[in-house]
mmCIF file of C-alpha atoms in Angstrom:
data_model
loop_
_atom_site.group_PDB
_atom_site.id
_atom_site.type_symbol
_atom_site.label_atom_id
_atom_site.label_comp_id
_atom_site.label_asym_id
_atom_site.label_seq_id
_atom_site.Cartn_x
_atom_site.Cartn_y
_atom_site.Cartn_z
ATOM 1 C CA UNK A 22 0.000 0.000 0.000
ATOM 2 C CA UNK A 23 1.326 3.435 -0.947
ATOM 3 C CA UNK A 24 1.041 5.662 2.094
ATOM 4 C CA UNK A 25 -1.004 8.255 0.261
ATOM 5 C CA UNK A 26 -2.799 6.415 -2.539
ATOM 6 C CA UNK A 27 -5.404 3.668 -2.620
ATOM 7 C CA UNK A 28 -4.994 0.479 -4.616
ATOM 8 C CA UNK A 29 -7.769 -0.413 -7.044
ATOM 9 C CA UNK A 30 -9.127 -2.975 -4.589
ATOM 10 C CA UNK A 31 -9.136 -0.515 -1.702
ATOM 11 C CA UNK A 32 -10.712 2.218 -3.843
ATOM 12 C CA UNK A 33 -13.470 -0.132 -4.998
ATOM 13 C CA UNK A 34 -14.179 -1.194 -1.422
ATOM 14 C CA UNK A 35 -14.319 2.401 -0.230
ATOM 15 C CA UNK A 36 -16.775 3.283 -2.990
ATOM 16 C CA UNK A 37 -18.980 0.271 -2.237
ATOM 17 C CA UNK A 38 -19.169 1.093 1.472
ATOM 18 C CA UNK A 39 -19.821 4.754 0.697
ATOM 19 C CA UNK A 40 -22.810 3.761 -1.438
ATOM 20 C CA UNK A 41 -24.065 1.373 1.238
ATOM 21 C CA UNK A 42 -23.755 4.010 3.950
ATOM 22 C CA UNK A 43 -25.570 6.655 1.923
ATOM 23 C CA UNK A 44 -28.383 4.423 0.637
ATOM 24 C CA UNK A 45 -28.909 1.846 3.395
ATOM 25 C CA UNK A 46 -27.788 3.546 6.605
ATOM 26 C CA UNK A 47 -28.384 7.282 6.241
ATOM 27 C CA UNK A 48 -32.138 7.136 5.513
ATOM 28 C CA UNK A 49 -33.022 5.027 8.579
ATOM 29 C CA UNK A 50 -30.359 5.330 11.263
ATOM 30 C CA UNK A 51 -31.804 8.452 12.896
ATOM 31 C CA UNK A 52 -34.874 6.502 14.008
ATOM 32 C CA UNK A 53 -32.749 3.710 15.527
ATOM 33 C CA UNK A 54 -30.590 6.317 17.240
ATOM 34 C CA UNK A 55 -33.446 8.147 18.900
ATOM 35 C CA UNK A 56 -35.080 4.907 20.048
ATOM 36 C CA UNK A 57 -31.779 3.526 21.321
ATOM 37 C CA UNK A 58 -32.409 0.431 19.199
ATOM 38 C CA UNK A 59 -29.755 -1.872 17.772
ATOM 39 C CA UNK A 60 -29.953 -1.960 13.927
ATOM 40 C CA UNK A 61 -29.933 -5.728 13.384
ATOM 41 C CA UNK A 62 -30.884 -5.603 9.694
ATOM 42 C CA UNK A 63 -28.138 -3.090 8.894
ATOM 43 C CA UNK A 64 -25.613 -5.289 10.696
ATOM 44 C CA UNK A 65 -26.866 -8.316 8.770
ATOM 45 C CA UNK A 66 -26.400 -6.444 5.490
ATOM 46 C CA UNK A 67 -22.862 -5.511 6.495
ATOM 47 C CA UNK A 68 -22.241 -9.164 7.208
ATOM 48 C CA UNK A 69 -23.486 -10.169 3.772
ATOM 49 C CA UNK A 70 -21.163 -7.561 2.249
ATOM 50 C CA UNK A 71 -18.256 -9.262 4.004
ATOM 51 C CA UNK A 72 -17.325 -6.261 6.141
ATOM 52 C CA UNK A 73 -16.906 -8.273 9.345
ATOM 53 C CA UNK A 74 -14.514 -10.596 7.539
ATOM 54 C CA UNK A 75 -12.362 -7.975 5.801
ATOM 55 C CA UNK A 76 -9.003 -8.566 7.565
ATOM 56 C CA UNK A 77 -9.338 -12.321 8.139
ATOM 57 C CA UNK A 78 -8.143 -15.325 6.090
ATOM 58 C CA UNK A 79 -10.612 -17.099 3.821
ATOM 59 C CA UNK A 80 -10.075 -20.372 5.696
ATOM 60 C CA UNK A 81 -11.978 -18.859 8.624
ATOM 61 C CA UNK A 82 -14.699 -17.322 6.471
ATOM 62 C CA UNK A 83 -12.916 -14.011 5.984
ATOM 63 C CA UNK A 84 -12.392 -11.928 2.872
ATOM 64 C CA UNK A 85 -8.618 -12.309 2.818
ATOM 65 C CA UNK A 86 -8.098 -8.555 2.958
ATOM 66 C CA UNK A 87 -6.122 -6.416 5.378
ATOM 67 C CA UNK A 88 -6.624 -4.101 8.331
ATOM 68 C CA UNK A 89 -6.475 -1.006 6.145
ATOM 69 C CA UNK A 90 -9.538 -2.263 4.260
ATOM 70 C CA UNK A 91 -11.393 -2.351 7.581
ATOM 71 C CA UNK A 92 -10.279 1.221 8.295
ATOM 72 C CA UNK A 93 -11.589 2.454 4.963
ATOM 73 C CA UNK A 94 -14.959 0.823 5.646
ATOM 74 C CA UNK A 95 -15.100 2.396 9.104
ATOM 75 C CA UNK A 96 -14.367 5.849 7.717
ATOM 76 C CA UNK A 97 -17.173 5.643 5.164
ATOM 77 C CA UNK A 98 -19.702 4.310 7.670
ATOM 78 C CA UNK A 99 -18.824 6.990 10.232
ATOM 79 C CA UNK A 100 -19.366 9.737 7.642
ATOM 80 C CA UNK A 101 -23.027 8.822 8.109
ATOM 81 C CA UNK A 102 -23.281 7.270 11.580
ATOM 82 C CA UNK A 103 -20.834 6.263 14.298
ATOM 83 C CA UNK A 104 -23.092 3.733 16.032
ATOM 84 C CA UNK A 105 -22.972 1.457 12.991
ATOM 85 C CA UNK A 106 -19.251 2.090 12.555
ATOM 86 C CA UNK A 107 -18.359 1.237 16.160
ATOM 87 C CA UNK A 108 -20.430 -1.948 15.952
ATOM 88 C CA UNK A 109 -18.222 -3.069 13.059
ATOM 89 C CA UNK A 110 -15.003 -1.832 14.659
ATOM 90 C CA UNK A 111 -15.632 -3.568 17.975
ATOM 91 C CA UNK A 112 -16.922 -6.718 16.301
ATOM 92 C CA UNK A 113 -13.733 -7.058 14.272
ATOM 93 C CA UNK A 114 -10.851 -5.555 16.250
ATOM 94 C CA UNK A 115 -12.094 -6.407 19.747
ATOM 95 C CA UNK A 116 -14.420 -9.357 19.180
ATOM 96 C CA UNK A 117 -12.768 -11.511 16.518
ATOM 97 C CA UNK A 118 -9.176 -10.238 16.328
ATOM 98 C CA UNK A 119 -8.035 -11.576 19.752
ATOM 99 C CA UNK A 120 -9.042 -15.081 18.655
ATOM 100 C CA UNK A 121 -7.369 -14.643 15.272
ATOM 101 C CA UNK A 122 -4.151 -13.301 16.795
ATOM 102 C CA UNK A 123 -3.862 -15.480 19.880
ATOM 103 C CA UNK A 124 -6.533 -18.190 19.902
ATOM 104 C CA UNK A 125 -6.000 -21.930 19.494
ATOM 105 C CA UNK A 126 -6.817 -23.599 16.206
ATOM 106 C CA UNK A 127 -9.879 -25.153 17.796
ATOM 107 C CA UNK A 128 -11.085 -21.766 19.039
ATOM 108 C CA UNK A 129 -10.587 -20.251 15.598
ATOM 109 C CA UNK A 130 -12.451 -23.018 13.796
ATOM 110 C CA UNK A 131 -15.284 -22.966 16.334
ATOM 111 C CA UNK A 132 -15.929 -19.218 16.525
ATOM 112 C CA UNK A 133 -14.276 -17.240 13.727
ATOM 113 C CA UNK A 134 -16.554 -18.326 10.833
ATOM 114 C CA UNK A 135 -19.627 -16.986 12.641
ATOM 115 C CA UNK A 136 -17.834 -13.779 13.656
ATOM 116 C CA UNK A 137 -16.320 -13.068 10.246
ATOM 117 C CA UNK A 138 -19.676 -13.586 8.525
ATOM 118 C CA UNK A 139 -21.441 -11.127 10.827
ATOM 119 C CA UNK A 140 -23.816 -13.882 11.897
ATOM 120 C CA UNK A 141 -22.526 -13.433 15.438
ATOM 121 C CA UNK A 142 -20.705 -10.721 17.383
ATOM 122 C CA UNK A 143 -17.889 -11.008 19.879
ATOM 123 C CA UNK A 144 -16.947 -8.614 22.657
ATOM 124 C CA UNK A 145 -13.793 -7.835 24.621
ATOM 125 C CA UNK A 146 -14.156 -7.475 28.392
ATOM 126 C CA UNK A 147 -11.288 -5.277 29.547
ATOM 127 C CA UNK A 148 -12.492 -2.111 31.294
ATOM 128 C CA UNK A 149 -13.680 -2.354 34.900
ATOM 129 C CA UNK A 150 -15.753 0.047 37.028
ATOM 130 C CA UNK A 151 -12.755 1.215 39.082
ATOM 131 C CA UNK A 152 -10.111 0.707 36.408
ATOM 132 C CA UNK A 153 -10.672 3.172 33.595
ATOM 133 C CA UNK A 154 -7.381 3.847 31.835
ATOM 134 C CA UNK A 155 -5.486 1.743 34.391
ATOM 135 C CA UNK A 156 -6.205 -1.590 32.708
ATOM 136 C CA UNK A 157 -3.324 -3.200 34.585
ATOM 137 C CA UNK A 158 -5.297 -2.805 37.814
ATOM 138 C CA UNK A 159 -7.629 -5.662 36.868
ATOM 139 C CA UNK A 160 -9.694 -6.978 39.784
ATOM 140 C CA UNK A 161 -11.618 -9.699 37.948
ATOM 141 C CA UNK A 162 -10.142 -13.054 38.946
ATOM 142 C CA UNK A 163 -10.049 -16.526 37.432
ATOM 143 C CA UNK A 164 -8.812 -19.548 39.365
ATOM 144 C CA UNK A 165 -8.279 -23.074 38.086
ATOM 145 C CA UNK A 166 -10.457 -25.640 39.790
ATOM 146 C CA UNK A 167 -10.899 -29.196 38.532
ATOM 147 C CA UNK A 168 -9.976 -28.307 34.971
ATOM 148 C CA UNK A 169 -12.164 -25.196 34.840
ATOM 149 C CA UNK A 170 -11.608 -21.471 35.167
ATOM 150 C CA UNK A 171 -13.850 -19.981 37.856
ATOM 151 C CA UNK A 172 -14.321 -16.311 37.027
ATOM 152 C CA UNK A 173 -15.507 -13.560 39.366
ATOM 153 C CA UNK A 174 -15.675 -9.848 38.663
ATOM 154 C CA UNK A 175 -17.353 -7.028 36.725
ATOM 155 C CA UNK A 176 -16.573 -5.412 33.391
ATOM 156 C CA UNK A 177 -17.971 -2.055 32.276
ATOM 157 C CA UNK A 178 -18.669 -0.189 29.017
ATOM 158 C CA UNK A 179 -18.437 -3.345 26.883
ATOM 159 C CA UNK A 180 -19.553 -2.902 23.263
ATOM 160 C CA UNK A 181 -21.541 -5.635 21.446
ATOM 161 C CA UNK A 182 -21.902 -7.606 24.672
ATOM 162 C CA UNK A 183 -25.684 -7.788 25.048
ATOM 163 C CA UNK A 184 -27.177 -8.169 21.570
ATOM 164 C CA UNK A 185 -29.297 -11.092 20.432
ATOM 165 C CA UNK A 186 -26.417 -12.183 18.186
ATOM 166 C CA UNK A 187 -23.588 -11.831 20.721
ATOM 167 C CA UNK A 188 -21.796 -15.185 20.886
ATOM 168 C CA UNK A 189 -18.907 -14.633 23.272
ATOM 169 C CA UNK A 190 -16.811 -12.248 25.284
ATOM 170 C CA UNK A 191 -13.066 -12.518 25.858
ATOM 171 C CA UNK A 192 -12.235 -11.226 29.340
ATOM 172 C CA UNK A 193 -9.004 -10.302 31.053
ATOM 173 C CA UNK A 194 -8.640 -11.700 34.557
ATOM 174 C CA UNK A 195 -5.996 -12.122 37.234
ATOM 175 C CA UNK A 196 -4.990 -15.799 37.165
ATOM 176 C CA UNK A 197 -2.115 -15.683 39.651
ATOM 177 C CA UNK A 198 0.946 -13.729 40.727
ATOM 178 C CA UNK A 199 4.151 -13.160 38.751
ATOM 179 C CA UNK A 200 7.624 -13.646 40.192
ATOM 180 C CA UNK A 201 7.984 -9.884 40.616
ATOM 181 C CA UNK A 202 4.808 -9.766 42.699
ATOM 182 C CA UNK A 203 2.656 -8.149 40.053
ATOM 183 C CA UNK A 204 -0.625 -9.790 39.040
ATOM 184 C CA UNK A 205 -0.582 -12.396 36.305
ATOM 185 C CA UNK A 206 -3.271 -11.373 33.789
ATOM 186 C CA UNK A 207 -4.679 -13.822 31.246
ATOM 187 C CA UNK A 208 -7.424 -13.739 28.597
ATOM 188 C CA UNK A 209 -10.294 -16.218 28.790
ATOM 189 C CA UNK A 210 -13.128 -16.873 26.342
ATOM 190 C CA UNK A 211 -16.616 -16.987 27.846
ATOM 191 C CA UNK A 212 -19.495 -18.081 25.556
ATOM 192 C CA UNK A 213 -22.828 -16.328 25.915
ATOM 193 C CA UNK A 214 -25.235 -18.267 28.104
ATOM 194 C CA UNK A 215 -22.549 -19.685 30.395
ATOM 195 C CA UNK A 216 -23.974 -20.046 33.939
ATOM 196 C CA UNK A 217 -22.658 -17.309 36.194
ATOM 197 C CA UNK A 218 -22.197 -14.877 33.273
ATOM 198 C CA UNK A 219 -24.864 -12.174 33.176
ATOM 199 C CA UNK A 220 -25.336 -9.036 31.098
ATOM 200 C CA UNK A 221 -26.493 -5.970 32.969
ATOM 201 C CA UNK A 222 -28.885 -3.351 31.662
ATOM 202 C CA UNK A 223 -27.570 -1.311 28.783
ATOM 203 C CA UNK A 224 -26.192 2.105 29.601
ATOM 204 C CA UNK A 225 -28.025 5.360 28.976
ATOM 205 C CA UNK A 226 -25.400 7.066 26.816
ATOM 206 C CA UNK A 227 -24.790 10.568 25.499
ATOM 207 C CA UNK A 228 -23.997 9.198 22.048
ATOM 208 C CA UNK A 229 -23.539 5.999 20.019
ATOM 209 C CA UNK A 230 -27.176 5.354 20.903
ATOM 210 C CA UNK A 231 -27.779 2.758 18.189
ATOM 211 C CA UNK A 232 -24.862 0.630 19.401
ATOM 212 C CA UNK A 233 -24.902 -1.905 22.231
ATOM 213 C CA UNK A 234 -23.005 -1.200 25.476
ATOM 214 C CA UNK A 235 -23.422 -3.092 28.731
ATOM 215 C CA UNK A 236 -21.944 -4.015 32.066
ATOM 216 C CA UNK A 237 -20.951 -7.670 32.471
ATOM 217 C CA UNK A 238 -21.000 -9.604 35.735
ATOM 218 C CA UNK A 239 -19.241 -12.898 36.478
ATOM 219 C CA UNK A 240 -20.252 -14.815 39.586
ATOM 220 C CA UNK A 241 -18.472 -18.170 39.911
ATOM 221 C CA UNK A 242 -18.692 -18.443 36.137
ATOM 222 C CA UNK A 243 -17.073 -21.710 35.005
ATOM 223 C CA UNK A 244 -15.517 -22.375 31.599
ATOM 224 C CA UNK A 245 -13.123 -25.134 30.490
ATOM 225 C CA UNK A 246 -9.381 -24.658 31.015
ATOM 226 C CA UNK A 247 -9.039 -24.855 27.201
ATOM 227 C CA UNK A 248 -10.882 -21.493 26.937
ATOM 228 C CA UNK A 249 -7.642 -19.714 27.790
ATOM 229 C CA UNK A 250 -6.845 -17.412 24.845
ATOM 230 C CA UNK A 251 -3.123 -17.377 24.127
ATOM 231 C CA UNK A 252 -0.533 -18.012 26.816
ATOM 232 C CA UNK A 253 -1.325 -17.843 30.496
ATOM 233 C CA UNK A 254 -0.021 -14.585 31.927
ATOM 234 C CA UNK A 255 0.170 -12.901 28.512
ATOM 235 C CA UNK A 256 -3.308 -11.380 28.577
ATOM 236 C CA UNK A 257 -2.080 -7.865 29.347
ATOM 237 C CA UNK A 258 0.525 -7.926 26.568
ATOM 238 C CA UNK A 259 -2.046 -9.344 24.152
ATOM 239 C CA UNK A 260 -4.544 -6.621 24.876
ATOM 240 C CA UNK A 261 -1.859 -3.948 24.347
ATOM 241 C CA UNK A 262 -1.254 -5.328 20.838
ATOM 242 C CA UNK A 263 -4.991 -5.365 20.149
ATOM 243 C CA UNK A 264 -5.334 -1.759 21.348
ATOM 244 C CA UNK A 265 -2.410 -0.570 19.218
ATOM 245 C CA UNK A 266 -4.222 -1.881 16.139
ATOM 246 C CA UNK A 267 -7.586 -0.680 17.384
ATOM 247 C CA UNK A 268 -6.322 2.877 17.721
ATOM 248 C CA UNK A 269 -5.780 3.013 13.981
ATOM 249 C CA UNK A 270 -9.348 1.812 13.471
ATOM 250 C CA UNK A 271 -10.741 4.401 15.893
ATOM 251 C CA UNK A 272 -8.691 7.062 14.100
ATOM 252 C CA UNK A 273 -10.333 6.012 10.833
ATOM 253 C CA UNK A 274 -13.767 6.169 12.443
ATOM 254 C CA UNK A 275 -12.934 9.622 13.818
ATOM 255 C CA UNK A 276 -11.876 10.803 10.366
ATOM 256 C CA UNK A 277 -15.204 9.593 9.022
ATOM 257 C CA UNK A 278 -17.129 11.628 11.576
ATOM 258 C CA UNK A 279 -14.938 14.663 10.866
ATOM 259 C CA UNK A 280 -15.537 14.286 7.118
ATOM 260 C CA UNK A 281 -19.260 13.890 7.686
ATOM 261 C CA UNK A 282 -19.221 17.238 9.491
ATOM 262 C CA UNK A 283 -17.541 18.842 6.468
ATOM 263 C CA UNK A 284 -20.003 17.230 4.043
ATOM 264 C CA UNK A 285 -23.045 18.371 6.010
ATOM 265 C CA UNK A 286 -21.674 21.881 6.559
ATOM 266 C CA UNK A 287 -20.912 22.450 2.860
ATOM 267 C CA UNK A 288 -24.382 21.270 1.878
ATOM 268 C CA UNK A 289 -26.144 23.349 4.513
ATOM 269 C CA UNK A 290 -24.097 26.484 3.782
ATOM 270 C CA UNK A 291 -25.368 26.434 0.192
ATOM 271 C CA UNK A 292 -28.972 25.813 1.250
ATOM 272 C CA UNK A 293 -29.279 28.156 4.206
ATOM 273 C CA UNK A 294 -30.155 31.733 3.327
ATOM 274 C CA UNK A 295 -29.671 34.696 5.626
ATOM 275 C CA UNK A 296 -29.337 38.418 5.040
ATOM 276 C CA UNK A 297 -30.239 38.147 1.385
ATOM 277 C CA UNK A 298 -28.280 35.103 0.234
ATOM 278 C CA UNK A 299 -26.733 31.761 1.152
ATOM 279 C CA UNK A 300 -24.447 31.749 4.162
ATOM 280 C CA UNK A 301 -21.802 30.066 1.965
ATOM 281 C CA UNK A 302 -20.949 33.587 0.733
ATOM 282 C CA UNK A 303 -19.645 34.686 4.102
ATOM 283 C CA UNK A 304 -15.952 34.400 4.835
ATOM 284 C CA UNK A 305 -16.607 33.467 8.457
ATOM 285 C CA UNK A 306 -18.447 30.339 7.280
ATOM 286 C CA UNK A 307 -15.918 29.600 4.525
ATOM 287 C CA UNK A 308 -12.962 29.806 6.903
ATOM 288 C CA UNK A 309 -14.657 27.615 9.492
ATOM 289 C CA UNK A 310 -15.368 24.902 6.921
ATOM 290 C CA UNK A 311 -11.858 25.249 5.442
ATOM 291 C CA UNK A 312 -10.358 24.608 8.872
ATOM 292 C CA UNK A 313 -12.609 21.565 9.276
ATOM 293 C CA UNK A 314 -11.406 20.153 5.958
ATOM 294 C CA UNK A 315 -7.756 20.786 6.871
ATOM 295 C CA UNK A 316 -8.156 18.903 10.160
ATOM 296 C CA UNK A 317 -9.801 15.994 8.382
ATOM 297 C CA UNK A 318 -7.152 15.823 5.673
ATOM 298 C CA UNK A 319 -4.307 15.816 8.201
ATOM 299 C CA UNK A 320 -5.967 13.169 10.377
ATOM 300 C CA UNK A 321 -6.576 10.928 7.360
ATOM 301 C CA UNK A 322 -2.905 11.061 6.382
ATOM 302 C CA UNK A 323 -1.959 10.168 9.958
ATOM 303 C CA UNK A 324 -4.053 6.996 10.051
ATOM 304 C CA UNK A 325 -3.023 6.032 6.499
ATOM 305 C CA UNK A 326 0.610 6.254 7.604
ATOM 306 C CA UNK A 327 0.056 4.233 10.791
ATOM 307 C CA UNK A 328 -1.825 1.549 8.859
ATOM 308 C CA UNK A 329 0.881 1.312 6.202
ATOM 309 C CA UNK A 330 3.543 0.819 8.866
ATOM 310 C CA UNK A 331 1.484 -1.883 10.534
ATOM 311 C CA UNK A 332 0.952 -3.750 7.258
ATOM 312 C CA UNK A 333 4.659 -3.480 6.414
ATOM 313 C CA UNK A 334 5.588 -5.097 9.721
ATOM 314 C CA UNK A 335 7.244 -1.920 10.965
ATOM 315 C CA UNK A 336 6.889 -0.476 14.488
ATOM 316 C CA UNK A 337 3.684 1.562 14.615
ATOM 317 C CA UNK A 338 2.822 2.150 18.278
ATOM 318 C CA UNK A 339 3.767 5.838 18.208
ATOM 319 C CA UNK A 340 2.128 6.455 14.838
ATOM 320 C CA UNK A 341 -1.088 4.738 15.971
ATOM 321 C CA UNK A 342 -1.209 6.918 19.090
ATOM 322 C CA UNK A 343 -0.563 10.056 17.009
ATOM 323 C CA UNK A 344 -3.300 9.107 14.543
ATOM 324 C CA UNK A 345 -5.806 8.416 17.289
ATOM 325 C CA UNK A 346 -4.977 11.665 19.099
ATOM 326 C CA UNK A 347 -5.130 13.865 15.994
ATOM 327 C CA UNK A 348 -8.226 12.224 14.521
ATOM 328 C CA UNK A 349 -10.290 12.236 17.715
ATOM 329 C CA UNK A 350 -9.423 15.900 18.249
ATOM 330 C CA UNK A 351 -10.443 16.635 14.655
ATOM 331 C CA UNK A 352 -13.751 14.846 15.139
ATOM 332 C CA UNK A 353 -14.552 16.785 18.306
ATOM 333 C CA UNK A 354 -13.507 20.143 16.837
ATOM 334 C CA UNK A 355 -15.374 19.546 13.579
ATOM 335 C CA UNK A 356 -18.524 18.453 15.383
ATOM 336 C CA UNK A 357 -18.490 21.670 17.406
ATOM 337 C CA UNK A 358 -17.879 23.822 14.338
ATOM 338 C CA UNK A 359 -20.496 22.019 12.241
ATOM 339 C CA UNK A 360 -23.054 22.621 14.975
ATOM 340 C CA UNK A 361 -22.145 26.302 14.882
ATOM 341 C CA UNK A 362 -22.567 26.441 11.101
ATOM 342 C CA UNK A 363 -26.048 24.938 11.462
ATOM 343 C CA UNK A 364 -26.969 27.326 14.266
ATOM 344 C CA UNK A 365 -30.141 26.367 16.104
ATOM 345 C CA UNK A 366 -30.773 23.480 13.726
ATOM 346 C CA UNK A 367 -27.461 21.961 14.765
ATOM 347 C CA UNK A 368 -28.907 21.521 18.247
ATOM 348 C CA UNK A 369 -31.774 19.449 16.879
ATOM 349 C CA UNK A 370 -31.541 15.661 16.701
ATOM 350 C CA UNK A 371 -33.341 15.770 13.343
ATOM 351 C CA UNK A 372 -30.028 16.745 11.758
ATOM 352 C CA UNK A 373 -26.998 14.480 11.402
ATOM 353 C CA UNK A 374 -24.670 17.052 12.974
ATOM 354 C CA UNK A 375 -26.649 16.746 16.197
ATOM 355 C CA UNK A 376 -25.734 13.055 16.290
ATOM 356 C CA UNK A 377 -22.167 13.837 15.288
ATOM 357 C CA UNK A 378 -21.829 16.256 18.197
ATOM 358 C CA UNK A 379 -23.130 13.668 20.656
ATOM 359 C CA UNK A 380 -20.938 10.916 19.201
ATOM 360 C CA UNK A 381 -17.649 12.806 18.957
ATOM 361 C CA UNK A 382 -16.635 13.099 22.612
ATOM 362 C CA UNK A 383 -16.274 9.372 23.261
ATOM 363 C CA UNK A 384 -13.621 9.233 20.530
ATOM 364 C CA UNK A 385 -11.295 11.168 22.852
ATOM 365 C CA UNK A 386 -11.915 8.554 25.568
ATOM 366 C CA UNK A 387 -12.466 5.058 24.134
ATOM 367 C CA UNK A 388 -9.554 2.708 23.351
ATOM 368 C CA UNK A 389 -7.202 5.007 25.246
ATOM 369 C CA UNK A 390 -7.909 8.573 26.286
ATOM 370 C CA UNK A 391 -6.138 11.500 24.652
ATOM 371 C CA UNK A 392 -3.992 11.735 27.774
ATOM 372 C CA UNK A 393 -2.951 8.094 27.379
ATOM 373 C CA UNK A 394 -2.040 8.726 23.724
ATOM 374 C CA UNK A 395 0.218 11.609 24.766
ATOM 375 C CA UNK A 396 1.808 9.382 27.404
ATOM 376 C CA UNK A 397 2.497 6.683 24.805
ATOM 377 C CA UNK A 398 3.987 9.176 22.361
ATOM 378 C CA UNK A 399 6.246 10.581 25.092
ATOM 379 C CA UNK A 400 7.465 7.097 26.030
ATOM 380 C CA UNK A 401 8.208 6.265 22.390
ATOM 381 C CA UNK A 402 10.343 9.430 22.286
ATOM 382 C CA UNK A 403 12.407 8.090 25.169
ATOM 383 C CA UNK A 404 10.957 10.296 27.907
ATOM 384 C CA UNK A 405 10.760 8.656 31.364
ATOM 385 C CA UNK A 406 7.676 6.577 32.171
#
């Protein structure tokens, strides 16, 4: 992949998802959003398009593509709606990717075909009520007892965890103590319906209202010892790898929201008349939209670069953090400016920019806050931890 140009395959995919987003998502998603309803039919259509299988091998039902293809799809979906985009992002990078990267062959054959087809969704149980950004302070525990892991604890803010098509959640849990006295953290797969595993009521959220987010509770939840994902004690390191990749995906989603703000603002500026003509004539409006486009352009180049480094097998931790930081800032700034361009109408949920404004803030928090991204960048520059 050239760091600034799309291959024919990537360009065709981007165009196909753009058409899908504009024709299948845009006309109906506002109703789902306001009702707080999960858009099952839209998700099913994305599955039939192969979007959930984009970066996975064909032997597991995937499309044989790459992670950049996923990012392009996320950007186009988020130009219209972030709830749909985050459902895809979490289903792929957090639900299926841990199994693809670290799971046993049996786990892959059992679960990946359903996840890559979009028939089922997976979730990743990392965040805890008292943990937040300090994921290393995991309190959920899992002890081995008669060939089974017995899991106890609570996970919070878990996407795709309570839908009718959720099949599993991979959770991080303390499974012992390391030689240096720090907790040994491992990843364990828990199928939906396992006794002792319950899904709490969904959260009342500011944004992403057509996506699924729940608290998860484990009370003496028992799964086979073979449900360990990857090596025992490597769960923390595994999740760091997953988050590095996921930050590129969230950057792409953020760029999509930022671009959607530009698209809507340009359209509205031509349509809206005030003081004898369209507001597009006024330099104040032109400059505001020009700044929005500049932010979006810069953020897109940042995630393109991070993705290209990842695909080339080069170090990309710093670049992923930079992309996520820049893109989430661009999304938040553009959402604020787009709302200003729309004036009073921007404060109405009938308009897409109202949703964009509500959806933008979480992008500066999820999969690593902006403060965490700055910390990671500083460490990669050799500054003390």
